[in-house]
Every structure is written in C-alpha cells, then in structure tokens.
mmCIF file of C-alpha atoms and ligand atoms in Angstrom:
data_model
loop_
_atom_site.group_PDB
_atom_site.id
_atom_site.type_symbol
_atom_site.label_atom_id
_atom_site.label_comp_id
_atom_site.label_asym_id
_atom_site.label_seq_id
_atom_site.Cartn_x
_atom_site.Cartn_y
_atom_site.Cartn_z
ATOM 1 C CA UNK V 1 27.051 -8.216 -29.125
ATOM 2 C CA UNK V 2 29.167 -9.069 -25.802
ATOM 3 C CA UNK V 3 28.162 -7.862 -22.656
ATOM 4 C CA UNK V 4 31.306 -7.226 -20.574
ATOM 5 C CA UNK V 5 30.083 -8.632 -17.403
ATOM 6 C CA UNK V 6 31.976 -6.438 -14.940
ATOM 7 C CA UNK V 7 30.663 -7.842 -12.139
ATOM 8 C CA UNK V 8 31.452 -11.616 -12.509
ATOM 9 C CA UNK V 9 35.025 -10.367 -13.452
ATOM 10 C CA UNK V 10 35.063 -8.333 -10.392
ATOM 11 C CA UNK V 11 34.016 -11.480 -8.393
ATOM 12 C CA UNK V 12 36.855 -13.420 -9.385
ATOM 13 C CA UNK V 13 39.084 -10.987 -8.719
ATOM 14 C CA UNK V 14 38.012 -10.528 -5.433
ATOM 15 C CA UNK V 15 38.128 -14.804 -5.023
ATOM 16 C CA UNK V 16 41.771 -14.132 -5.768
ATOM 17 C CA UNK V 17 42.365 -11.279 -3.250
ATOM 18 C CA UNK V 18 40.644 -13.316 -0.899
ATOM 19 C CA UNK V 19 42.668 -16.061 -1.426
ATOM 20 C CA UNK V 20 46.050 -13.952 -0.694
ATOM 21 C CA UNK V 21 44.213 -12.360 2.194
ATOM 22 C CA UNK V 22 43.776 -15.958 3.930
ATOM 23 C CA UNK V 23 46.835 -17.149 2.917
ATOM 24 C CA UNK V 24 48.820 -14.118 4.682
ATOM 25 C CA UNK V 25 46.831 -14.368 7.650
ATOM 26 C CA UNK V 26 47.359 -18.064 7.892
ATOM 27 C CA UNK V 27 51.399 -17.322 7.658
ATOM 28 C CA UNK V 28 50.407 -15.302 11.207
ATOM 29 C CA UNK V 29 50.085 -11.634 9.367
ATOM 30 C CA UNK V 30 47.879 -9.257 10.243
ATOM 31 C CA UNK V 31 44.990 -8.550 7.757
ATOM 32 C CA UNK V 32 45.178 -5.598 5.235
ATOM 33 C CA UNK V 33 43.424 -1.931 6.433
ATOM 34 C CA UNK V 34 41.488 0.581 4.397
ATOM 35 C CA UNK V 35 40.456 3.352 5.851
ATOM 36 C CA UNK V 36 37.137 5.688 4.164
ATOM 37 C CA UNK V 37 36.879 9.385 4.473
ATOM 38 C CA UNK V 38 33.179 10.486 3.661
ATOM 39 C CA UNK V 39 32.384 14.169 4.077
ATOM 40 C CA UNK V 40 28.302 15.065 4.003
ATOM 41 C CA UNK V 41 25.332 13.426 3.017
ATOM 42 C CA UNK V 42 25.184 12.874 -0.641
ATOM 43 C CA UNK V 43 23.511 10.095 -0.921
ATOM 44 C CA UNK V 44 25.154 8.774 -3.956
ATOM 45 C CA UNK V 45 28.386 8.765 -1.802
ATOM 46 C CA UNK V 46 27.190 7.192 1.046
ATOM 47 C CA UNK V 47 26.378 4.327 -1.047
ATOM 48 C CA UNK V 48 29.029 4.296 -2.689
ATOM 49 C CA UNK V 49 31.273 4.110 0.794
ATOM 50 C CA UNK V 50 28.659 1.384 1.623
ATOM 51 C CA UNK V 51 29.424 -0.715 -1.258
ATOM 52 C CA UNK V 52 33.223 -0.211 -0.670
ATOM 53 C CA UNK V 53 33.068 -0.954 3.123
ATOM 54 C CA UNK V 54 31.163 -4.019 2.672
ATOM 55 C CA UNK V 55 33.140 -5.805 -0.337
ATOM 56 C CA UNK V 56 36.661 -5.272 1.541
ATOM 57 C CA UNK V 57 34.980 -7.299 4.589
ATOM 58 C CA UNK V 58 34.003 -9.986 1.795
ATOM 59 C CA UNK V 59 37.431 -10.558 1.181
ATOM 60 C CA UNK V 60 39.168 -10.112 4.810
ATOM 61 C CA UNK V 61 40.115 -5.777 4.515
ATOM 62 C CA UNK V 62 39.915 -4.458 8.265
ATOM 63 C CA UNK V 63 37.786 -1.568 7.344
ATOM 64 C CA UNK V 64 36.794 1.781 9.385
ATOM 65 C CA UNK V 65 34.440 4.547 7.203
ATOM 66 C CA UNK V 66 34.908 8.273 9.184
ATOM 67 C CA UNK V 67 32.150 10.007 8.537
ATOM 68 C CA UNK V 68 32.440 13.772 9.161
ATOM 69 C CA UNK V 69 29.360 16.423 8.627
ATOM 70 C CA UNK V 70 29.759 18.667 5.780
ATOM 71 C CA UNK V 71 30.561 21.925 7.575
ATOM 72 C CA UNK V 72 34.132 20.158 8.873
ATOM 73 C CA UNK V 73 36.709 22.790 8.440
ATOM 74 C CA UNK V 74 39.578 21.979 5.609
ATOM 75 C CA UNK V 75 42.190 21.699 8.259
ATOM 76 C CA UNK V 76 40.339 19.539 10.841
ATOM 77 C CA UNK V 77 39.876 17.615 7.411
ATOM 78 C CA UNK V 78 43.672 17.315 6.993
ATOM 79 C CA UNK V 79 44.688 16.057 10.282
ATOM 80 C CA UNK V 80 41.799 13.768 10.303
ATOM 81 C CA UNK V 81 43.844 12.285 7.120
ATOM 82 C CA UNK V 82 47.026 12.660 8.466
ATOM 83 C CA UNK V 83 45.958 10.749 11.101
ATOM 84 C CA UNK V 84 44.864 7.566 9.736
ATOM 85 C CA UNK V 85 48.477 8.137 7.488
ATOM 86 C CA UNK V 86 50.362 7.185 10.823
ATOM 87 C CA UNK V 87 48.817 3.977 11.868
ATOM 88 C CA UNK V 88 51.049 0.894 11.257
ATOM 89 C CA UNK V 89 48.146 -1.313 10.661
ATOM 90 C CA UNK V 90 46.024 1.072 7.666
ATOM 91 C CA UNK V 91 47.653 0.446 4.453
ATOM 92 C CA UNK V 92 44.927 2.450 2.543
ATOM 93 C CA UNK V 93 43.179 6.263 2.915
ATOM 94 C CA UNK V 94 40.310 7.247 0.556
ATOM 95 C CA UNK V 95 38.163 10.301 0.653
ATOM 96 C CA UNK V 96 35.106 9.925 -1.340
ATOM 97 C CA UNK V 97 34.889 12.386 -3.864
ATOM 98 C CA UNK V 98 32.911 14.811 -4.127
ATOM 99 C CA UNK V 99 34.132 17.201 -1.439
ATOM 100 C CA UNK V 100 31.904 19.768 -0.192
ATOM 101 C CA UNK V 101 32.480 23.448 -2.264
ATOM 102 C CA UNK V 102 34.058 25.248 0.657
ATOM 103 C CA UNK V 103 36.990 22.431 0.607
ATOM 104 C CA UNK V 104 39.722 22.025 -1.716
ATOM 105 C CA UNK V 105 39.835 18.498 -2.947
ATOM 106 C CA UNK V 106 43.722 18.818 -3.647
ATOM 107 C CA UNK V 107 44.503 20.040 -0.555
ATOM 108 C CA UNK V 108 42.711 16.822 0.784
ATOM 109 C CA UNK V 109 43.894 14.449 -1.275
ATOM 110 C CA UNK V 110 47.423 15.440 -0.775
ATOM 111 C CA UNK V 111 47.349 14.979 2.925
ATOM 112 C CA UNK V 112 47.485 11.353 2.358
ATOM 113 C CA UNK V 113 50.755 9.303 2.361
ATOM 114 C CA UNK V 114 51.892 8.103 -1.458
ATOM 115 C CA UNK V 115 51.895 4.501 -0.305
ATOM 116 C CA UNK V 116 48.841 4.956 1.454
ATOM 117 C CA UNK V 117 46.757 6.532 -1.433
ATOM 118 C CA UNK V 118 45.045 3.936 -3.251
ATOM 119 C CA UNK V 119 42.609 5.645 -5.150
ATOM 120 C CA UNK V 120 45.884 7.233 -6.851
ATOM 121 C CA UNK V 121 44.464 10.591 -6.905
ATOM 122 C CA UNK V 122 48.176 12.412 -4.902
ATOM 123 C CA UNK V 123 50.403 14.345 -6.680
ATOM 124 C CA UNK V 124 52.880 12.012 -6.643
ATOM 125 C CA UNK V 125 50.744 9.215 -7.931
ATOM 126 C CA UNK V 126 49.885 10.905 -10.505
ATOM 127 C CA UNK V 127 52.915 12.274 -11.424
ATOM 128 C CA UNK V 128 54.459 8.585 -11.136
ATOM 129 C CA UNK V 129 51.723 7.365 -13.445
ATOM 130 C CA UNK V 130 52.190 10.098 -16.328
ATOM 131 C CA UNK V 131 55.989 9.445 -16.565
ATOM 132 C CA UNK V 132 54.683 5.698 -16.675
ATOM 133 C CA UNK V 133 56.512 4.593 -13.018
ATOM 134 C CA UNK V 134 55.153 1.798 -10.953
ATOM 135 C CA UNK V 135 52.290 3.383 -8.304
ATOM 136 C CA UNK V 136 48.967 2.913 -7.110
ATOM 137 C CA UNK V 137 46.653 3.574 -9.935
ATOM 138 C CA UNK V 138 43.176 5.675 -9.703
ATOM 139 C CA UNK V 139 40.296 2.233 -9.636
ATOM 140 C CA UNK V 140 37.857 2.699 -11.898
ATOM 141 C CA UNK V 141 41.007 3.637 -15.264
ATOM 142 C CA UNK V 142 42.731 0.161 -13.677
ATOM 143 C CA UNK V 143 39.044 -1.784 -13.527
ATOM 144 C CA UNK V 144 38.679 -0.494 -17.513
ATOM 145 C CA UNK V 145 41.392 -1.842 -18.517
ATOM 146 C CA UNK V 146 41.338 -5.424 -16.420
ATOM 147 C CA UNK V 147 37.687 -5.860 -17.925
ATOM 148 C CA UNK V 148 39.214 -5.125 -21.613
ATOM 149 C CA UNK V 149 42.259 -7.883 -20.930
ATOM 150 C CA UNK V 150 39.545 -10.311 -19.104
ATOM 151 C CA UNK V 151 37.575 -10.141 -22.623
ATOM 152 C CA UNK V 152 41.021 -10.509 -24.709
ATOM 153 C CA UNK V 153 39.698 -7.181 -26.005
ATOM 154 C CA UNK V 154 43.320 -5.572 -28.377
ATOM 155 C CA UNK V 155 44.017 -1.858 -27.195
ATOM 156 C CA UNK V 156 46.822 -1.624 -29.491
ATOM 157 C CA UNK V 157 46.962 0.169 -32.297
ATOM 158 C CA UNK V 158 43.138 1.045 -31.778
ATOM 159 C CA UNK V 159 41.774 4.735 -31.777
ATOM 160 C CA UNK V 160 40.148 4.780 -28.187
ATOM 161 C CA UNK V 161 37.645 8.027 -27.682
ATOM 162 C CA UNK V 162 37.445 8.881 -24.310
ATOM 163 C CA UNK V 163 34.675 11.376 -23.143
ATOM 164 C CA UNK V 164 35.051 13.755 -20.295
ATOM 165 C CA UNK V 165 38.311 14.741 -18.577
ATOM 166 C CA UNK V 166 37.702 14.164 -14.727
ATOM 167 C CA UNK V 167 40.681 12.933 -12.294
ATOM 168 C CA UNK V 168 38.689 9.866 -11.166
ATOM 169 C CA UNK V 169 38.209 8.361 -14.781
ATOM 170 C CA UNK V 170 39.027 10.350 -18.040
ATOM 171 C CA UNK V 171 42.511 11.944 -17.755
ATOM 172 C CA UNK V 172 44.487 8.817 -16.348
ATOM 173 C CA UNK V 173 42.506 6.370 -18.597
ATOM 174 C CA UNK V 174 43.276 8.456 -21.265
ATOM 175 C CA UNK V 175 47.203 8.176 -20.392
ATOM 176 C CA UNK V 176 47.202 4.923 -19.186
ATOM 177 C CA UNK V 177 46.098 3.423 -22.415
ATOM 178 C CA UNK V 178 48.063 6.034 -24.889
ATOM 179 C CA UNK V 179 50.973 4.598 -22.679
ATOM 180 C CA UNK V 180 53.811 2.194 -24.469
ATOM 181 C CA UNK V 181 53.100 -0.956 -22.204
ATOM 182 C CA UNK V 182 51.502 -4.205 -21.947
ATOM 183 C CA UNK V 183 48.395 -3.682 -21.990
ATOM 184 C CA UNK V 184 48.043 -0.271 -23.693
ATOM 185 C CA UNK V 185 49.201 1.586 -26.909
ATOM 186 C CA UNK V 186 46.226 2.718 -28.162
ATOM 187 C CA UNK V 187 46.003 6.126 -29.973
ATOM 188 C CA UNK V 188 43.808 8.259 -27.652
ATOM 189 C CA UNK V 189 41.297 11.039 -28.075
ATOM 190 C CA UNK V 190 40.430 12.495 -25.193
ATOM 191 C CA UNK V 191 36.561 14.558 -25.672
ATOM 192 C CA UNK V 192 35.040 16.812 -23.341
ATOM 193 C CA UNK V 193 32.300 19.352 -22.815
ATOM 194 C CA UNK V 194 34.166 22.100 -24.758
ATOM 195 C CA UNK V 195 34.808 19.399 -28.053
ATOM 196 C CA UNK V 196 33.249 20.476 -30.989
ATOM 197 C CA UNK V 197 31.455 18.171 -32.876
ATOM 198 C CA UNK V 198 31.655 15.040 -30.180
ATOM 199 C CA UNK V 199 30.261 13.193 -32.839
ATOM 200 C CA UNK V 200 32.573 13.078 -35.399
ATOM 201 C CA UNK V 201 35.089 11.556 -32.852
ATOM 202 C CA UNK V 202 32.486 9.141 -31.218
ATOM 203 C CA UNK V 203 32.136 7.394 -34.444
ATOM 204 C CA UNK V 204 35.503 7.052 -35.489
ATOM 205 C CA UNK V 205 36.600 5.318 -32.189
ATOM 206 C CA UNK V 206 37.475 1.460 -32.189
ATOM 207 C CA UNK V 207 36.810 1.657 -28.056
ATOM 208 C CA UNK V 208 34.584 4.775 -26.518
ATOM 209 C CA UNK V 209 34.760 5.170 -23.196
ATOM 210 C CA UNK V 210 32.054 7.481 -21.659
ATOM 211 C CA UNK V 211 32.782 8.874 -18.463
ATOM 212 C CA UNK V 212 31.065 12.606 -18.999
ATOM 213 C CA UNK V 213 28.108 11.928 -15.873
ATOM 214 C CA UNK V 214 25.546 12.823 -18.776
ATOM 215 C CA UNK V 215 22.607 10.844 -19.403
ATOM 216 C CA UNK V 216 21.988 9.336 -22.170
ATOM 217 C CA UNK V 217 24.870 11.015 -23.734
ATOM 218 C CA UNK V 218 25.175 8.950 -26.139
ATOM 219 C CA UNK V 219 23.072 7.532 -28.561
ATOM 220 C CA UNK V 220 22.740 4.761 -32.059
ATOM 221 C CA UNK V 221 23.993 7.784 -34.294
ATOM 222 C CA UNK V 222 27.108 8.772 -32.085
ATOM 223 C CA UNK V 223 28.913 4.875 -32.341
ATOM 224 C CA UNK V 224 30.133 2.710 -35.776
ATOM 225 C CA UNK V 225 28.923 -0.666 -35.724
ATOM 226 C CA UNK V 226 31.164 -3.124 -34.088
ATOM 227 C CA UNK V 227 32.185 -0.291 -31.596
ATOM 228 C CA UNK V 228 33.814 -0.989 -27.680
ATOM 229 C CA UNK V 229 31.966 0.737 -25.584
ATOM 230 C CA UNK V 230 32.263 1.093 -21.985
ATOM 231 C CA UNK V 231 29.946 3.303 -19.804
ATOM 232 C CA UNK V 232 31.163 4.808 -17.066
ATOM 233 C CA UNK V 233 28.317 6.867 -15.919
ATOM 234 C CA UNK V 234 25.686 6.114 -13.801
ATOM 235 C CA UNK V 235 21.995 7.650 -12.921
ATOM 236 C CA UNK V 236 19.450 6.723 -10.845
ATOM 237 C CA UNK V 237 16.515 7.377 -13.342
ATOM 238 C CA UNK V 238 12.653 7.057 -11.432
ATOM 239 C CA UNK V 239 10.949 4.042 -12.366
ATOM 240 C CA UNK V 240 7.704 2.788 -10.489
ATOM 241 C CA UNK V 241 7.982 -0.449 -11.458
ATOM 242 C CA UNK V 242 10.739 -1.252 -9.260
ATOM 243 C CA UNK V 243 10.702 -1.674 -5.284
ATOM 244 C CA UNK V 244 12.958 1.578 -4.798
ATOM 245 C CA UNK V 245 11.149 3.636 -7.610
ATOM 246 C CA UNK V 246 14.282 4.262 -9.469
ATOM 247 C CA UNK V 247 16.493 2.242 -11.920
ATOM 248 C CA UNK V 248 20.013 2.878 -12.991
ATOM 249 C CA UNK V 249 20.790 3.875 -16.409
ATOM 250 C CA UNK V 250 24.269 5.064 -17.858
ATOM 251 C CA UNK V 251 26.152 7.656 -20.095
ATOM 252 C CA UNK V 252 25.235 5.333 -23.179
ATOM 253 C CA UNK V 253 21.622 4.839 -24.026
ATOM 254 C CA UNK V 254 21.878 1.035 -23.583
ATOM 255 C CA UNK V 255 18.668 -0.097 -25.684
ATOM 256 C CA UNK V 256 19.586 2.279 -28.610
ATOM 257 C CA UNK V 257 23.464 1.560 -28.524
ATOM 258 C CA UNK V 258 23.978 -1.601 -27.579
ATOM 259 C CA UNK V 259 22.748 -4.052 -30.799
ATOM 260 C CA UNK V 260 25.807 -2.061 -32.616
ATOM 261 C CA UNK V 261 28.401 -2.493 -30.831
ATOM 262 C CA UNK V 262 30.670 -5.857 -30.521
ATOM 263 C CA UNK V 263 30.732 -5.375 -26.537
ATOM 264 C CA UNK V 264 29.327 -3.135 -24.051
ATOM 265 C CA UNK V 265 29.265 -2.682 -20.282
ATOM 266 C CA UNK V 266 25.998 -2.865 -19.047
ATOM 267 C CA UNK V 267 25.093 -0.310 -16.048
ATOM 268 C CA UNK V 268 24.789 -1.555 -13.729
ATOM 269 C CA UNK V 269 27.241 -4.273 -13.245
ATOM 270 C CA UNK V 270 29.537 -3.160 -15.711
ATOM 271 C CA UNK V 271 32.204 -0.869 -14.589
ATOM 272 C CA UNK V 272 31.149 0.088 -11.154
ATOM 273 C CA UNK V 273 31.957 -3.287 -9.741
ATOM 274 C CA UNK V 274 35.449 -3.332 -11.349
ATOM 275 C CA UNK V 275 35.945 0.191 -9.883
ATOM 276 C CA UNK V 276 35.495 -1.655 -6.196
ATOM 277 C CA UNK V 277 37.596 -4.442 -6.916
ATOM 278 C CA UNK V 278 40.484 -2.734 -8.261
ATOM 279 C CA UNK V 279 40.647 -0.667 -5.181
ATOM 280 C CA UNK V 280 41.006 -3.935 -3.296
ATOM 281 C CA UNK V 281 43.351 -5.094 -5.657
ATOM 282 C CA UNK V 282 45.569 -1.477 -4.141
ATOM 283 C CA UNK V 283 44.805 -2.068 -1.012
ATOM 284 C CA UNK V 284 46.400 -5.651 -0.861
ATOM 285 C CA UNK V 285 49.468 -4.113 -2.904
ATOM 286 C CA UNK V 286 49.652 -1.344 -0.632
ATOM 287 C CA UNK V 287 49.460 -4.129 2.128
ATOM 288 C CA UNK V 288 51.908 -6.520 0.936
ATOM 289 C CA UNK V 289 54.457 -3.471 0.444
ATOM 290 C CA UNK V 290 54.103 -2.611 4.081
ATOM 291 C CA UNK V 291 54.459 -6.503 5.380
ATOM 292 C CA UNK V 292 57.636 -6.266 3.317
ATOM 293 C CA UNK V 293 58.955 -3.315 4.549
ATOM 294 C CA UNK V 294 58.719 -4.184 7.905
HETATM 295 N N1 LIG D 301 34.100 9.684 -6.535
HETATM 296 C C1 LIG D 301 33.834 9.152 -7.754
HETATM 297 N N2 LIG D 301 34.734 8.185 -8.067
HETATM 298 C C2 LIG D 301 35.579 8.101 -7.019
HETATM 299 C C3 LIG D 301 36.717 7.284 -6.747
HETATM 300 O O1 LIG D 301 37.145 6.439 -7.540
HETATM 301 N N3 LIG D 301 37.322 7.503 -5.548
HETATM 302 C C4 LIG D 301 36.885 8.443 -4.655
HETATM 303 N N4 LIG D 301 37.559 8.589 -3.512
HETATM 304 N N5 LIG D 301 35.831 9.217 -4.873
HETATM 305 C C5 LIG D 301 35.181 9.036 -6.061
#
C-alpha cells in the first residue's frame, strides 16, 4: 500500500508558487491578493480560514480574512463581496462555506467577479467547467486530481466511484474526471445518500473517492483489493491521548481499509493540504491574468 502524501505534494507546489511569486515581484510587480469571507463562528471554518490565510503568506499572497457575525444581512453580505470585486490589487474572493441558514449561498457566491472566484463555485465557472472551457476550478476536485498525476496514478479508462454530490467536491470531480482531457477519461459513478446499495458500486470502483462528511463511511467490506482511495472527509473524533483531546479521522476507516488498497490518502495530510494549495495555485492564475491585462 501507497500512502498519497498530500501534504509533501502540496509543499512543493507551494515551493513552485513561491518561486513565481518572487520572481514577479523581483520584475517590480505587485504581489498576488486573496481576499477571505468568513461568516459566524463555526469553528471548523475558522480554522479552516486560518490555515488558508497563513499558507498564502508562506508563499508571498497579500491576504485580508473579513470576518462578519452570523446575523449579517444577505445584502450587506453582497456588497461586502462586491466590494473586494473592485479593488485593482485582489485577484481572489472566497467565502467559506458553510453559510449561515438564513443566507443563500448562491446568491453569495454569485456576487463575486468570474475572474475573481477562485474557489470556482460562480455560475459561470461552473458552467465554463461542465462544457470543459478553461476557468478557475473548485480546489479540493483540482488538488484530487494533481495528487493522482503526482503518483502517476492512470484515470483513464478506470471506473472511478465518487460518493456524495456536494458543489465543493463531488459534482465537479465527478465531471472533471468523466471529462475527454489530459488528465481525465475515467468512467464515473457518482453515489450519494439516496444510492441504493452503495456497496455494490464501492467495490467495483478502480478509484473511490469519498467525499459524503460521514464517518467511517466506509469500511474493509465496501473496497476490492488493490482499490484508489481518496478520503475527502474529515472529523475531529475525541481522543485523550492527544494535547487537544481530539484526533482527526476521515470518511474511510483508515486501519480497516487501508492494507487493501494500492494507495490511500491518509487524513490528515492527505487531501486537505492539496485543497489549500490548489487555491494558491488560482490565486496566482487569477493574478498573472490581471498583470497581463493591465
Ligand atoms: N467549505 C468546504 N470546502 C470549501 C471550499 O473549498 N471553499 C469554500 N469557500 N468553502 C468550503
């Protein structure tokens, strides 16, 4: 069994965004800027903003996190985006998912410029990325598939099993790798919580991707042997053995699955890592698109 070490991969990948960074800056351009909406106090959120803010400084992103309370009405929300969609010298928006109930993620999401949007999650993004255009990708599909090329890991041809359907993970990684290109044409099934008998698909995929925020989803019975697997979920499960009383554990029970497969993405430091990176990686297109526009 390989472990698919997302976060040395993601390391290098940030050496090599770092790299551009300096090199643009050194040529007298200004650096790259990401902006981060966060709305409330989950926790999980706020960490995950953290860990976002704090790579882009490790590789030269101008970073500002706007932190608004939870009661912030939808349109205050929208100009707040709009906003940050005029400046000249931010060349990326995100709003941390998930929103509050009383706001409407789409009417969020779509406040923010096409070029700007580099979690991909706009209409237009994702329209451009179903007919198979060029655009900013959503991270964590885009970090999937780098960590699959970065292990020489063949897509094509393969029956991939994805499980759940969300608009952060499971619907574009479905398309992206069902797609005719590069790196891609896999025949996809795409599982979620109204499939009937997950199992019989779980054990007939070549790659499984779980991305259903279950834990423990899946166990030795639901995977062949010599299986892909990539786990996309992540839980903070209380353990007093460790300093914080909690460990992280995945979709995939790791211990159970693991000795069957031929590689799997331990959590964490499997895909969570590539998810950050890959954001930098839009950011610094979105960046280098503006330098050359202007
Ligand atoms: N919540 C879970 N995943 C994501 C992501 O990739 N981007 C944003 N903005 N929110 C998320």
């Amino acid at each position: 069994m390989i472990l698919l070490d997302g976060k040395a991969t993601a390391l290098s990948i940030q050496n090599d965004l770092r790299l551009k960074i300096a090199s643009s800056l050194a040529n007298g351009f200004r650096p790259p800027g990401l902006v981060a909406v966060l709305v409330g106090e989950d926790p999980a959120s706020h960490a995950y903003v953290r860990n976002k803010a704090l790579a882009c400084k490790n590789v030269g992103i101008y970073t500002e996190v706007q932190h608004e309370p939870g009661s912030i009405p939808e349109g205050q929300l929208i100009e707040i985006v709009q906003q940050h969609c005029e400046r000249p010298e931010i060349d990326g928006i995100i709003v941390q998912l998930p929103l509050p109930k009383s706001i409407d993620p789409d009417n969020i999401l779509n406040a923010i410029l096409p070029t700007k949007d580099v979690d991909g999650f706009t209409v237009t993004n994702s329209g451009k990325l179903m007919l198979g255009m060029p655009t900013l990708a959503p991270a964590t599909p885009l970090g999937i598939v780098r960590l699959l090329q970065h292990y020489q890991i063949a897509t094509d041809g393969k029956h991939v099993v994805v499980v759940g359907r969300s608009r952060t993970v499971g619907t574009p990684v479905a398309l992206i790798l069902s797609q005719n290109s590069l790196y891609a044409n896999a025949t996809v099934t795409l599982c979620h919580s109204h499939t009937v008998d997950l199992r019989h698909y779980t054990q007939s995929a070549d790659i499984l991707i779980v991305a259903a925020g279950k834990h423990h989803l899946i166990a030795a019975a639901d995977v062949k042997a010599g299986t892909v697997v990539i786990d996309v979920g992540i839980h903070a499960v209380s353990d007093s053995s460790k300093k914080m009383g909690f460990r992280y554990e995945g979709d995939v029970n790791f211990a159970e699955v693991a000795p069957l497969c031929s590689h799997i993405t331990p959590v964490p430091g499997g895909v969570g890592p590539m998810t950050i990176a890959m954001l930098l990686s839009n950011t610094v297109d979105s960046y280098q698109h503006s330098l050359k526009q202007s």
